Amino acid sequence: MKKVFSIILTVILLSALLLSSCHGSRGMSEFVMPDSFDESKNYEITFWAKNDTNKTQTGIYEKAIEDFKAIYPNIDVKIRFYTDYGKIYNDVITNIATSTTPNVCITYPDHIATYMTGKNVVVPLDELIASPEYGLGGSEVKFEGPTADEMVTKFMDECKIGGVQYAVPYMRSTEVCYVNKDLVEKLGYTLPEDNITWDFIFEVSEAAMAKDADDNFIINGQKVMIPFIYKSTDNMMIQMLRQKDAGYSTDDGEILIFNDTTRELLLELSKHGKTGAFSTFKISSYPGNFLNAGQCIFAVDSSAGATWMGSHAPMQDIHESKIVEFDLKTYPVPQFDPKNPKLISQGPSICIFNKADHGEVMASWLFTQFMLTNDVQMAYAKTEGYVPVTIKAQEDPEYKEYLENAGADNKEHYKTKIEATEILISNTENTFVTPVFNGSTSLRDASGQMIENVIKSVRRGQTVDDGYIDGLFEDVKSLYRLDQLGNDDPNMSSEDLGPLPNTAKALLGGLLIAWVLIGIYWILEKNRKKL
């Protein structure tokens, strides 16, 4: 009988273990700000940043880490570079499950909203920012960083989720329309002084599609001409909807994008996609390459991509023999109402991940603040068409001199790059961001995917009409699971689900007793047969 009772006890213990483990882990404890930062203790923090092939930007990151180390010798910062933000996002999601997230991360609020589905994964920054000792401009911070009042308020607000500051902005950019003025005027059109309209762009683009008897485009004498190419179609749809005051989503995550205005925009774009007057980066490749080869008239890309635009751009991705000489003009993204411009605000922000050692979080916060100092902000902003996120840096005499010297050379003072920068500076109050929630990244992807699908379809000879759009809406909803956001997030297993309800306890207890009785019966029956 002792053997029987031993087996029964084992069954009970195993069942209890399984029941306790299936209810979810407790997650990480909430960050509590220490009274002080222990500089006698050594810390190693990891910093994940995005960089493509811009060695100047890499050097700025590395110098910032070196300079920070000279001030805080007890903090080692290990940087890991990624080629795009999507890869950072995917790796963070993977590492949340194993509690191996980086300490500091270049990211976007859309991504942070998903990170936050894990309990206490991302550190809220309000208390850190406001600390008299260690906050922005704090008395115990050993370098001259910006105060809270010296941060651009609009950029700071973009990093709030549910009214809580979960990140600080690092750099800001917007979208710019880069225009080959020579080809516009060759077609008999005159560019406007201020903002450019969608109607103007489509009219000129259609006019550029005329060919000669040898099947060459008359406008450039080449076999290739794509008058209008848009780099980011998700931004294209988002801005078009905002300019028309149409639905996209609510702050609570209600999806509004599948509306009549979206339908009208897609039907209109399909007409220009069918003629070849309009295309996208995903379909045709990088717009700057076509622009610089005289094969594109209107190229919409980020202001941070300005160094790739123009005959004398410091960055080129085509052979010099293909580059044509032309007069390049810059405009804000096309508008429906040029007197009431609306531009998207974009660009990287910085978030901090929670750790068991809250002193490690403090070390991360100090490094994050250092990335907001004038030297780092101005140096990075000068590499491409970025704008510093602090008033302190924007008003620095060195930065103002940099802007005033536009065109002095085709490197640091490349004219188009500085013009793109000034578009955002002068339109900061006209910028907007989309609502941030768990799933907003999927909605953003879906908004661009609809444009991509429409253009691909008309190029294949398919008919794009109301019936097609109905099907497209349903397909995109399904593909991006927009009707079930938050139901199967990969981080939910790390969340504390609280105590089991009494009914669940009773059910599981009954199952446990049943398995125990089955075990007892099986053992007794086996012993009986041996007798």
Short mmCIF file of C-alpha atoms in Angstrom, two decimals:
data_model
loop_
_atom_site.label_atom_id
_atom_site.label_comp_id
_atom_site.label_asym_id
_atom_site.label_seq_id
_atom_site.Cartn_x
_atom_site.Cartn_y
_atom_site.Cartn_z
CA MET A 1 0.00 0.00 0.00
CA LYS A 2 2.96 2.33 0.61
CA LYS A 3 3.80 2.07 -3.09
CA VAL A 4 0.21 2.92 -4.01
CA PHE A 5 0.20 6.00 -1.81
CA SER A 6 3.60 7.08 -3.15
CA ILE A 7 2.31 6.98 -6.73
CA ILE A 8 -0.86 8.84 -5.75
CA LEU A 9 1.20 11.56 -4.05
CA THR A 10 3.39 11.91 -7.15
CA VAL A 11 0.32 12.31 -9.36
CA ILE A 12 -1.08 14.99 -7.04
CA LEU A 13 2.20 16.95 -6.94
CA LEU A 14 2.67 16.82 -10.73
CA SER A 15 -0.92 17.93 -11.31
CA ALA A 16 -0.50 20.84 -8.87
CA LEU A 17 2.69 21.90 -10.66
CA LEU A 18 1.00 21.81 -14.06
CA LEU A 19 -1.98 23.79 -12.79
CA SER A 20 0.21 26.50 -11.28
CA SER A 21 2.46 26.80 -14.33
CA CYS A 22 -0.36 27.08 -16.87
CA HIS A 23 -1.74 30.24 -15.34
CA GLY A 24 1.02 32.56 -16.58
CA SER A 25 4.16 34.03 -15.02
CA ARG A 26 4.17 36.96 -12.67
CA GLY A 27 6.25 39.18 -14.98
CA MET A 28 8.76 41.81 -13.88
CA SER A 29 8.30 44.04 -10.86
CA GLU A 30 7.49 47.70 -11.45
CA PHE A 31 10.47 50.05 -11.72
CA VAL A 32 11.06 52.05 -8.56
CA MET A 33 13.37 55.01 -8.88
CA PRO A 34 16.32 54.78 -6.47
CA ASP A 35 17.16 57.70 -4.18
CA SER A 36 20.59 57.97 -5.80
CA PHE A 37 22.81 56.45 -8.48
CA ASP A 38 25.68 54.33 -7.16
CA GLU A 39 28.74 55.38 -9.20
CA SER A 40 30.94 52.87 -7.37
CA LYS A 41 29.09 49.99 -9.02
CA ASN A 42 29.91 48.93 -12.58
CA TYR A 43 27.16 48.53 -15.14
CA GLU A 44 27.11 47.17 -18.69
CA ILE A 45 24.15 48.26 -20.78
CA THR A 46 23.22 47.31 -24.32
CA PHE A 47 22.06 49.82 -26.92
CA TRP A 48 20.28 48.69 -30.09
CA ALA A 49 20.40 51.27 -32.88
CA LYS A 50 19.51 51.45 -36.55
CA ASN A 51 22.13 52.24 -39.16
CA ASP A 52 22.37 51.33 -42.83
CA THR A 53 25.64 52.17 -44.54
CA ASN A 54 26.15 55.69 -43.20
CA LYS A 55 29.59 55.49 -41.58
CA THR A 56 29.28 59.05 -40.35
CA GLN A 57 26.26 58.12 -38.24
CA THR A 58 28.07 55.05 -36.92
CA GLY A 59 30.95 57.28 -35.89
CA ILE A 60 28.60 59.67 -34.08
CA TYR A 61 27.11 56.81 -32.04
CA GLU A 62 30.56 55.47 -31.19
CA LYS A 63 31.88 58.91 -30.19
CA ALA A 64 28.81 59.50 -28.02
CA ILE A 65 29.49 56.23 -26.20
CA GLU A 66 33.16 57.13 -25.76
CA ASP A 67 32.36 60.62 -24.46
CA PHE A 68 29.72 59.23 -22.10
CA LYS A 69 32.21 56.67 -20.77
CA ALA A 70 34.65 59.49 -19.95
CA ILE A 71 31.97 61.08 -17.75
CA TYR A 72 30.61 57.87 -16.24
CA PRO A 73 33.54 55.38 -16.24
CA ASN A 74 31.41 52.84 -14.35
CA ILE A 75 28.97 52.47 -17.28
CA ASP A 76 29.96 50.42 -20.34
CA VAL A 77 27.66 50.80 -23.34
CA LYS A 78 27.66 47.99 -25.91
CA ILE A 79 26.05 49.01 -29.20
CA ARG A 80 24.42 46.66 -31.69
CA PHE A 81 23.56 47.98 -35.14
CA TYR A 82 20.55 46.90 -37.22
CA THR A 83 19.80 47.61 -40.87
CA ASP A 84 16.16 48.56 -40.26
CA TYR A 85 13.69 49.26 -37.47
CA GLY A 86 11.61 46.20 -38.31
CA LYS A 87 14.46 43.88 -37.36
CA ILE A 88 14.92 45.68 -34.04
CA TYR A 89 11.19 45.31 -33.40
CA ASN A 90 11.21 41.58 -34.18
CA ASP A 91 14.24 40.91 -31.99
CA VAL A 92 12.78 42.83 -29.06
CA ILE A 93 9.54 40.84 -29.31
CA THR A 94 11.53 37.61 -29.31
CA ASN A 95 13.70 38.68 -26.37
CA ILE A 96 10.80 39.82 -24.19
CA ALA A 97 9.82 36.19 -23.71
CA THR A 98 13.31 35.34 -22.40
CA SER A 99 13.85 38.57 -20.44
CA THR A 100 16.86 39.44 -22.61
CA THR A 101 15.75 42.76 -24.04
CA PRO A 102 18.35 45.47 -24.57
CA ASN A 103 18.65 48.27 -22.02
CA VAL A 104 18.18 51.12 -24.47
CA CYS A 105 16.59 50.91 -27.89
CA ILE A 106 16.01 53.16 -30.90
CA THR A 107 12.38 52.55 -31.79
CA TYR A 108 8.95 53.96 -32.65
CA PRO A 109 5.92 54.47 -30.36
CA ASP A 110 3.91 52.00 -32.51
CA HIS A 111 6.42 49.32 -31.57
CA ILE A 112 6.50 50.32 -27.90
CA ALA A 113 2.73 49.83 -27.69
CA THR A 114 3.28 46.16 -28.52
CA TYR A 115 6.26 45.80 -26.16
CA MET A 116 4.01 47.05 -23.36
CA THR A 117 1.75 44.02 -23.55
CA GLY A 118 4.39 42.33 -21.43
CA LYS A 119 4.09 43.40 -17.79
CA ASN A 120 6.49 46.21 -16.77
CA VAL A 121 8.68 45.61 -19.83
CA VAL A 122 9.09 49.26 -20.83
CA VAL A 123 9.98 51.85 -18.19
CA PRO A 124 7.62 54.86 -17.90
CA LEU A 125 9.81 57.97 -17.93
CA ASP A 126 7.67 60.66 -16.27
CA GLU A 127 9.21 60.25 -12.81
CA LEU A 128 12.72 60.04 -14.26
CA ILE A 129 12.21 63.16 -16.37
CA ALA A 130 10.84 65.17 -13.45
CA SER A 131 13.50 64.15 -10.91
CA PRO A 132 15.28 67.29 -9.56
CA GLU A 133 18.48 65.28 -9.21
CA TYR A 134 18.52 62.91 -12.20
CA GLY A 135 15.83 64.27 -14.52
CA LEU A 136 16.34 66.43 -17.59
CA GLY A 137 18.74 69.15 -16.47
CA GLY A 138 18.98 67.51 -13.02
CA SER A 139 21.48 68.72 -10.42
CA GLU A 140 23.25 65.35 -10.17
CA VAL A 141 23.57 64.77 -13.94
CA LYS A 142 27.26 65.21 -14.79
CA PHE A 143 26.82 66.75 -18.25
CA GLU A 144 24.86 69.62 -19.76
CA GLY A 145 21.76 68.15 -21.28
CA PRO A 146 18.44 69.81 -22.11
CA THR A 147 15.90 70.67 -19.45
CA ALA A 148 12.32 69.52 -19.86
CA ASP A 149 11.42 73.01 -21.10
CA GLU A 150 14.10 72.75 -23.78
CA MET A 151 12.52 69.70 -25.41
CA VAL A 152 10.20 70.34 -28.37
CA THR A 153 6.80 69.76 -26.75
CA LYS A 154 5.16 68.40 -29.89
CA PHE A 155 7.88 65.80 -30.31
CA MET A 156 7.69 64.79 -26.65
CA ASP A 157 3.91 64.37 -26.89
CA GLU A 158 4.40 61.98 -29.80
CA CYS A 159 6.15 59.59 -27.38
CA LYS A 160 3.24 59.37 -24.94
CA ILE A 161 0.99 56.34 -24.77
CA GLY A 162 -2.17 56.70 -22.72
CA GLY A 163 -0.84 60.01 -21.40
CA VAL A 164 2.34 58.39 -20.07
CA GLN A 165 5.82 59.23 -21.42
CA TYR A 166 7.25 55.89 -22.55
CA ALA A 167 10.03 57.28 -24.75
CA VAL A 168 11.90 60.45 -25.61
CA PRO A 169 12.34 61.61 -29.21
CA TYR A 170 15.79 61.25 -30.70
CA MET A 171 15.48 62.75 -34.20
CA ARG A 172 12.57 63.91 -36.31
CA SER A 173 11.88 63.92 -40.03
CA THR A 174 8.92 64.23 -42.35
CA GLU A 175 8.23 63.43 -45.99
CA VAL A 176 9.39 65.68 -48.81
CA CYS A 177 8.43 65.86 -52.47
CA TYR A 178 11.60 66.14 -54.56
CA VAL A 179 10.84 67.63 -57.98
CA ASN A 180 12.71 67.82 -61.29
CA LYS A 181 11.83 71.43 -62.10
CA ASP A 182 13.29 71.25 -65.63
CA LEU A 183 10.96 68.46 -66.73
CA VAL A 184 7.90 70.17 -65.19
CA GLU A 185 8.62 73.33 -67.16
CA LYS A 186 9.44 71.36 -70.32
CA LEU A 187 5.87 70.05 -70.17
CA GLY A 188 4.60 73.63 -70.03
CA TYR A 189 3.76 73.79 -66.30
CA THR A 190 4.89 76.22 -63.60
CA LEU A 191 5.66 75.01 -60.11
CA PRO A 192 3.79 76.74 -57.25
CA GLU A 193 5.59 78.96 -54.74
CA ASP A 194 4.61 77.09 -51.59
CA ASN A 195 2.78 73.78 -51.38
CA ILE A 196 2.17 71.38 -54.23
CA THR A 197 -1.14 69.55 -54.74
CA TRP A 198 -2.00 65.97 -55.59
CA ASP A 199 -4.04 67.15 -58.57
CA PHE A 200 -1.06 69.08 -59.97
CA ILE A 201 1.25 66.09 -59.61
CA PHE A 202 -1.15 63.67 -61.28
CA GLU A 203 -1.89 66.08 -64.13
CA VAL A 204 1.79 66.64 -64.88
CA SER A 205 2.55 62.94 -64.48
CA GLU A 206 -0.08 61.92 -67.02
CA ALA A 207 1.22 64.54 -69.47
CA ALA A 208 4.70 63.01 -69.18
CA MET A 209 3.50 59.64 -70.49
CA ALA A 210 3.45 60.71 -74.17
CA LYS A 211 5.77 58.71 -76.46
CA ASP A 212 7.29 59.22 -79.90
CA ALA A 213 7.17 56.90 -82.91
CA ASP A 214 10.16 54.92 -81.58
CA ASP A 215 8.36 54.21 -78.30
CA ASN A 216 10.62 56.60 -76.38
CA PHE A 217 9.12 59.01 -73.87
CA ILE A 218 9.11 62.45 -75.43
CA ILE A 219 9.84 64.19 -72.14
CA ASN A 220 13.26 62.55 -71.61
CA GLY A 221 13.99 60.63 -74.83
CA GLN A 222 14.41 57.42 -72.83
CA LYS A 223 12.66 54.08 -72.73
CA VAL A 224 11.95 54.56 -69.02
CA MET A 225 9.81 57.22 -67.35
CA ILE A 226 7.83 56.84 -64.13
CA PRO A 227 6.70 60.40 -63.42
CA PHE A 228 5.56 59.87 -59.80
CA ILE A 229 7.10 57.38 -57.35
CA TYR A 230 6.21 57.21 -53.66
CA LYS A 231 8.65 55.53 -51.26
CA SER A 232 6.35 54.79 -48.28
CA THR A 233 2.80 53.97 -49.33
CA ASP A 234 1.66 53.57 -45.71
CA ASN A 235 2.57 57.23 -45.13
CA MET A 236 0.91 58.13 -48.42
CA MET A 237 -2.45 56.66 -47.40
CA ILE A 238 -2.20 57.98 -43.83
CA GLN A 239 -1.53 61.55 -44.97
CA MET A 240 -4.17 61.49 -47.68
CA LEU A 241 -6.78 60.41 -45.14
CA ARG A 242 -5.70 63.02 -42.58
CA GLN A 243 -5.74 65.78 -45.21
CA LYS A 244 -9.30 64.80 -46.07
CA ASP A 245 -10.29 64.50 -42.37
CA ALA A 246 -11.26 60.89 -43.02
CA GLY A 247 -11.15 58.00 -40.57
CA TYR A 248 -8.01 56.00 -39.84
CA SER A 249 -8.30 54.79 -36.24
CA THR A 250 -9.21 56.02 -32.79
CA ASP A 251 -6.80 56.36 -29.87
CA ASP A 252 -8.42 53.25 -28.37
CA GLY A 253 -7.56 51.15 -31.40
CA GLU A 254 -10.89 51.16 -33.24
CA ILE A 255 -10.14 50.60 -36.95
CA LEU A 256 -11.77 53.22 -39.20
CA ILE A 257 -9.68 52.98 -42.37
CA PHE A 258 -12.12 50.86 -44.38
CA ASN A 259 -14.31 53.78 -45.40
CA ASP A 260 -15.63 55.50 -48.52
CA THR A 261 -12.76 58.01 -48.67
CA THR A 262 -10.21 55.19 -48.68
CA ARG A 263 -12.21 53.56 -51.46
CA GLU A 264 -12.22 56.78 -53.53
CA LEU A 265 -8.47 57.27 -53.05
CA LEU A 266 -7.68 53.71 -54.14
CA LEU A 267 -9.87 53.98 -57.22
CA GLU A 268 -8.17 57.26 -58.18
CA LEU A 269 -4.68 55.83 -57.66
CA SER A 270 -5.59 52.79 -59.75
CA LYS A 271 -6.20 55.06 -62.77
CA HIS A 272 -2.67 56.50 -62.58
CA GLY A 273 -1.15 53.14 -61.82
CA LYS A 274 -2.82 51.72 -64.92
CA THR A 275 -1.27 54.35 -67.22
CA GLY A 276 2.14 53.96 -65.57
CA ALA A 277 2.16 57.54 -64.35
CA PHE A 278 2.37 56.42 -60.72
CA SER A 279 4.31 53.66 -58.99
CA THR A 280 5.80 52.75 -55.64
CA PHE A 281 9.17 51.84 -54.19
CA LYS A 282 8.13 48.22 -53.60
CA ILE A 283 7.05 47.84 -57.22
CA SER A 284 9.64 49.88 -59.12
CA SER A 285 12.56 50.43 -56.67
CA TYR A 286 14.07 53.48 -55.01
CA PRO A 287 12.59 56.77 -56.33
CA GLY A 288 15.87 58.70 -55.98
CA ASN A 289 17.55 56.48 -58.54
CA PHE A 290 14.89 57.25 -61.16
CA LEU A 291 14.88 60.94 -60.23
CA ASN A 292 18.66 61.29 -60.64
CA ALA A 293 18.57 59.42 -63.96
CA GLY A 294 15.94 61.79 -65.40
CA GLN A 295 13.33 59.00 -65.31
CA CYS A 296 11.09 60.48 -62.60
CA ILE A 297 9.64 63.95 -62.02
CA PHE A 298 8.13 63.69 -58.51
CA ALA A 299 9.86 61.50 -55.90
CA VAL A 300 8.37 61.42 -52.40
CA ASP A 301 10.68 60.19 -49.69
CA SER A 302 11.71 61.06 -46.15
CA SER A 303 13.51 64.31 -45.46
CA ALA A 304 16.16 61.99 -44.00
CA GLY A 305 16.68 60.66 -47.53
CA ALA A 306 17.63 64.05 -48.98
CA THR A 307 21.31 63.16 -49.36
CA TRP A 308 20.30 60.68 -52.10
CA MET A 309 18.33 63.19 -54.15
CA GLY A 310 19.72 65.33 -56.97
CA SER A 311 22.43 65.45 -59.61
CA HIS A 312 25.07 66.38 -57.02
CA ALA A 313 23.76 64.35 -54.09
CA PRO A 314 26.57 63.12 -51.82
CA MET A 315 25.00 59.64 -51.82
CA GLN A 316 24.32 57.93 -55.16
CA ASP A 317 23.12 54.42 -55.91
CA ILE A 318 23.45 54.54 -59.71
CA HIS A 319 26.48 54.77 -61.97
CA GLU A 320 27.66 58.32 -62.61
CA SER A 321 27.14 57.84 -66.36
CA LYS A 322 23.36 57.58 -65.75
CA ILE A 323 23.08 60.77 -63.68
CA VAL A 324 21.53 63.73 -65.50
CA GLU A 325 21.90 67.41 -64.66
CA PHE A 326 18.68 69.08 -63.49
CA ASP A 327 17.31 71.77 -61.19
CA LEU A 328 15.91 70.12 -58.06
CA LYS A 329 13.15 71.72 -55.97
CA THR A 330 11.81 70.55 -52.61
CA TYR A 331 8.23 70.75 -51.32
CA PRO A 332 6.29 69.38 -48.38
CA VAL A 333 4.35 66.20 -49.13
CA PRO A 334 1.50 66.86 -51.67
CA GLN A 335 -1.68 68.41 -50.23
CA PHE A 336 -5.37 68.45 -51.04
CA ASP A 337 -5.70 71.88 -49.41
CA PRO A 338 -2.38 73.74 -49.84
CA LYS A 339 -3.52 76.49 -47.46
CA ASN A 340 -4.02 73.97 -44.67
CA PRO A 341 -1.03 71.62 -44.95
CA LYS A 342 -0.84 68.39 -42.96
CA LEU A 343 2.42 66.46 -42.79
CA ILE A 344 3.33 63.30 -40.97
CA SER A 345 5.94 63.51 -38.22
CA GLN A 346 8.28 60.56 -38.07
CA GLY A 347 11.71 59.61 -36.89
CA PRO A 348 13.34 57.48 -34.20
CA SER A 349 12.71 57.72 -30.46
CA ILE A 350 14.44 56.08 -27.51
CA CYS A 351 12.88 53.78 -24.93
CA ILE A 352 14.33 52.06 -21.87
CA PHE A 353 13.61 48.48 -20.85
CA ASN A 354 13.03 47.45 -17.28
CA LYS A 355 15.57 45.31 -15.43
CA ALA A 356 15.68 43.62 -12.03
CA ASP A 357 18.53 45.93 -10.99
CA HIS A 358 16.98 49.39 -10.93
CA GLY A 359 20.42 50.94 -10.79
CA GLU A 360 20.95 49.46 -14.26
CA VAL A 361 17.82 51.29 -15.40
CA MET A 362 19.25 54.52 -13.97
CA ALA A 363 22.47 53.95 -15.95
CA SER A 364 20.32 53.50 -19.08
CA TRP A 365 18.44 56.72 -18.33
CA LEU A 366 21.67 58.70 -17.96
CA PHE A 367 22.89 57.41 -21.32
CA THR A 368 19.53 58.22 -22.92
CA GLN A 369 19.82 61.80 -21.68
CA PHE A 370 23.33 62.03 -23.11
CA MET A 371 21.91 61.28 -26.57
CA LEU A 372 19.91 64.52 -26.21
CA THR A 373 22.95 66.74 -25.62
CA ASN A 374 23.76 69.40 -28.22
CA ASP A 375 26.89 67.70 -29.55
CA VAL A 376 25.05 64.46 -30.32
CA GLN A 377 21.87 66.12 -31.58
CA MET A 378 23.59 68.55 -33.93
CA ALA A 379 26.13 66.04 -35.23
CA TYR A 380 23.50 63.45 -36.12
CA ALA A 381 21.09 66.02 -37.59
CA LYS A 382 23.81 67.22 -39.97
CA THR A 383 24.24 63.75 -41.49
CA GLU A 384 20.83 63.73 -43.22
CA GLY A 385 17.64 65.79 -43.30
CA TYR A 386 16.86 65.27 -39.63
CA VAL A 387 15.80 67.94 -37.14
CA PRO A 388 17.12 68.02 -33.53
CA VAL A 389 14.39 67.30 -30.99
CA THR A 390 15.54 69.95 -28.51
CA ILE A 391 15.01 73.69 -28.65
CA LYS A 392 18.43 73.92 -27.04
CA ALA A 393 20.10 72.39 -30.11
CA GLN A 394 17.89 74.12 -32.68
CA GLU A 395 18.78 77.52 -31.22
CA ASP A 396 22.47 76.79 -30.84
CA PRO A 397 24.55 79.29 -32.92
CA GLU A 398 26.50 76.41 -34.45
CA TYR A 399 23.34 74.76 -35.75
CA LYS A 400 21.93 78.04 -37.07
CA GLU A 401 25.18 78.66 -38.92
CA TYR A 402 24.92 75.18 -40.41
CA LEU A 403 21.46 75.98 -41.83
CA GLU A 404 22.56 79.39 -43.12
CA ASN A 405 25.40 77.80 -45.11
CA ALA A 406 23.06 75.74 -47.28
CA GLY A 407 24.74 75.08 -50.63
CA ALA A 408 28.23 75.95 -49.44
CA ASP A 409 29.28 72.42 -50.41
CA ASN A 410 27.72 69.16 -51.55
CA LYS A 411 28.54 67.28 -48.37
CA GLU A 412 27.68 68.60 -44.91
CA HIS A 413 25.94 71.68 -46.34
CA TYR A 414 24.25 69.96 -49.28
CA LYS A 415 21.49 72.36 -50.27
CA THR A 416 18.67 69.84 -50.74
CA LYS A 417 19.37 68.24 -47.36
CA ILE A 418 19.13 71.55 -45.52
CA GLU A 419 16.03 72.58 -47.51
CA ALA A 420 14.37 69.31 -46.47
CA THR A 421 15.31 70.00 -42.84
CA GLU A 422 13.82 73.49 -42.96
CA ILE A 423 10.55 72.12 -44.37
CA LEU A 424 10.01 70.28 -41.09
CA ILE A 425 11.25 73.15 -38.91
CA SER A 426 8.81 75.57 -40.56
CA ASN A 427 5.94 73.05 -40.51
CA THR A 428 6.36 71.52 -37.05
CA GLU A 429 2.95 72.78 -35.95
CA ASN A 430 1.39 71.30 -39.12
CA THR A 431 2.64 67.80 -38.38
CA PHE A 432 0.70 64.90 -36.87
CA VAL A 433 1.20 61.32 -35.75
CA THR A 434 -1.19 58.38 -35.88
CA PRO A 435 -2.77 56.88 -32.74
CA VAL A 436 -0.57 54.39 -30.93
CA PHE A 437 -1.94 51.11 -29.58
CA ASN A 438 -1.13 47.41 -29.58
CA GLY A 439 -1.72 46.62 -33.26
CA SER A 440 -1.13 50.09 -34.70
CA THR A 441 1.95 48.77 -36.50
CA SER A 442 -0.24 46.24 -38.32
CA LEU A 443 -2.72 48.94 -39.28
CA ARG A 444 0.09 51.10 -40.66
CA ASP A 445 1.34 48.18 -42.77
CA ALA A 446 -2.18 47.47 -43.98
CA SER A 447 -2.72 51.05 -45.13
CA GLY A 448 0.22 50.86 -47.50
CA GLN A 449 -0.53 47.31 -48.60
CA MET A 450 -3.86 48.40 -50.07
CA ILE A 451 -2.11 50.86 -52.39
CA GLU A 452 0.50 48.28 -53.36
CA ASN A 453 -2.18 45.69 -54.18
CA VAL A 454 -4.20 48.12 -56.29
CA ILE A 455 -1.21 49.20 -58.40
CA LYS A 456 -0.04 45.61 -58.88
CA SER A 457 -3.54 44.55 -59.92
CA VAL A 458 -4.03 47.19 -62.62
CA ARG A 459 -0.57 46.44 -63.99
CA ARG A 460 -1.65 42.82 -64.38
CA GLY A 461 -4.73 43.88 -66.30
CA GLN A 462 -7.19 43.26 -63.50
CA THR A 463 -10.26 45.46 -63.11
CA VAL A 464 -10.23 47.62 -60.00
CA ASP A 465 -13.78 48.64 -59.14
CA ASP A 466 -16.05 48.71 -56.10
CA GLY A 467 -16.27 44.93 -56.05
CA TYR A 468 -12.49 44.66 -56.11
CA ILE A 469 -12.17 47.17 -53.26
CA ASP A 470 -14.73 45.22 -51.20
CA GLY A 471 -12.62 42.10 -51.58
CA LEU A 472 -9.40 44.02 -50.88
CA PHE A 473 -10.79 45.38 -47.62
CA GLU A 474 -11.69 41.88 -46.44
CA ASP A 475 -8.37 40.39 -47.55
CA VAL A 476 -6.36 43.07 -45.75
CA LYS A 477 -8.44 42.75 -42.59
CA SER A 478 -7.70 39.03 -42.58
CA LEU A 479 -4.02 39.32 -43.54
CA TYR A 480 -3.22 41.80 -40.77
CA ARG A 481 -5.84 40.43 -38.33
CA LEU A 482 -7.31 43.88 -37.88
CA ASP A 483 -10.55 42.44 -36.54
CA GLN A 484 -8.80 40.58 -33.72
CA LEU A 485 -6.06 42.92 -32.52
CA GLY A 486 -4.62 41.93 -29.17
CA ASN A 487 -6.15 38.45 -29.09
CA ASP A 488 -2.95 36.51 -29.68
CA ASP A 489 -0.08 38.78 -28.78
CA PRO A 490 3.18 36.86 -28.30
CA ASN A 491 3.94 38.62 -25.03
CA MET A 492 0.74 37.77 -23.21
CA SER A 493 2.23 34.63 -21.67
CA SER A 494 4.51 36.81 -19.50
CA GLU A 495 1.66 38.82 -18.07
CA ASP A 496 0.32 38.27 -14.55
CA LEU A 497 -3.21 37.03 -15.04
CA GLY A 498 -4.14 37.24 -11.38
CA PRO A 499 -5.75 34.50 -9.25
CA LEU A 500 -7.92 31.85 -10.84
CA PRO A 501 -11.69 32.32 -10.53
CA ASN A 502 -13.41 30.00 -8.01
CA THR A 503 -15.29 28.18 -10.79
CA ALA A 504 -12.01 27.46 -12.58
CA LYS A 505 -10.47 26.26 -9.33
CA ALA A 506 -13.42 23.89 -8.77
CA LEU A 507 -13.21 22.54 -12.31
CA LEU A 508 -9.46 21.96 -12.16
CA GLY A 509 -9.77 20.49 -8.68
CA GLY A 510 -12.39 18.06 -9.99
CA LEU A 511 -10.11 17.06 -12.85
CA LEU A 512 -7.27 16.52 -10.42
CA ILE A 513 -9.39 14.27 -8.19
CA ALA A 514 -10.57 12.35 -11.25
CA TRP A 515 -7.00 11.69 -12.39
CA VAL A 516 -6.02 10.65 -8.88
CA LEU A 517 -8.93 8.19 -8.64
CA ILE A 518 -8.10 6.80 -12.07
CA GLY A 519 -4.53 6.31 -10.92
CA ILE A 520 -5.62 4.57 -7.73
CA TYR A 521 -8.01 2.31 -9.63
CA TRP A 522 -5.34 1.38 -12.18
CA ILE A 523 -2.81 0.53 -9.45
CA LEU A 524 -5.28 -1.50 -7.37
CA GLU A 525 -6.46 -3.38 -10.44
CA LYS A 526 -2.90 -4.18 -11.42
CA ASN A 527 -2.06 -5.45 -7.92
CA ARG A 528 -5.27 -7.54 -7.81
CA LYS A 529 -4.32 -9.38 -10.99
CA LYS A 530 -0.96 -10.26 -9.50
CA LEU A 531 -2.61 -11.94 -6.49
#
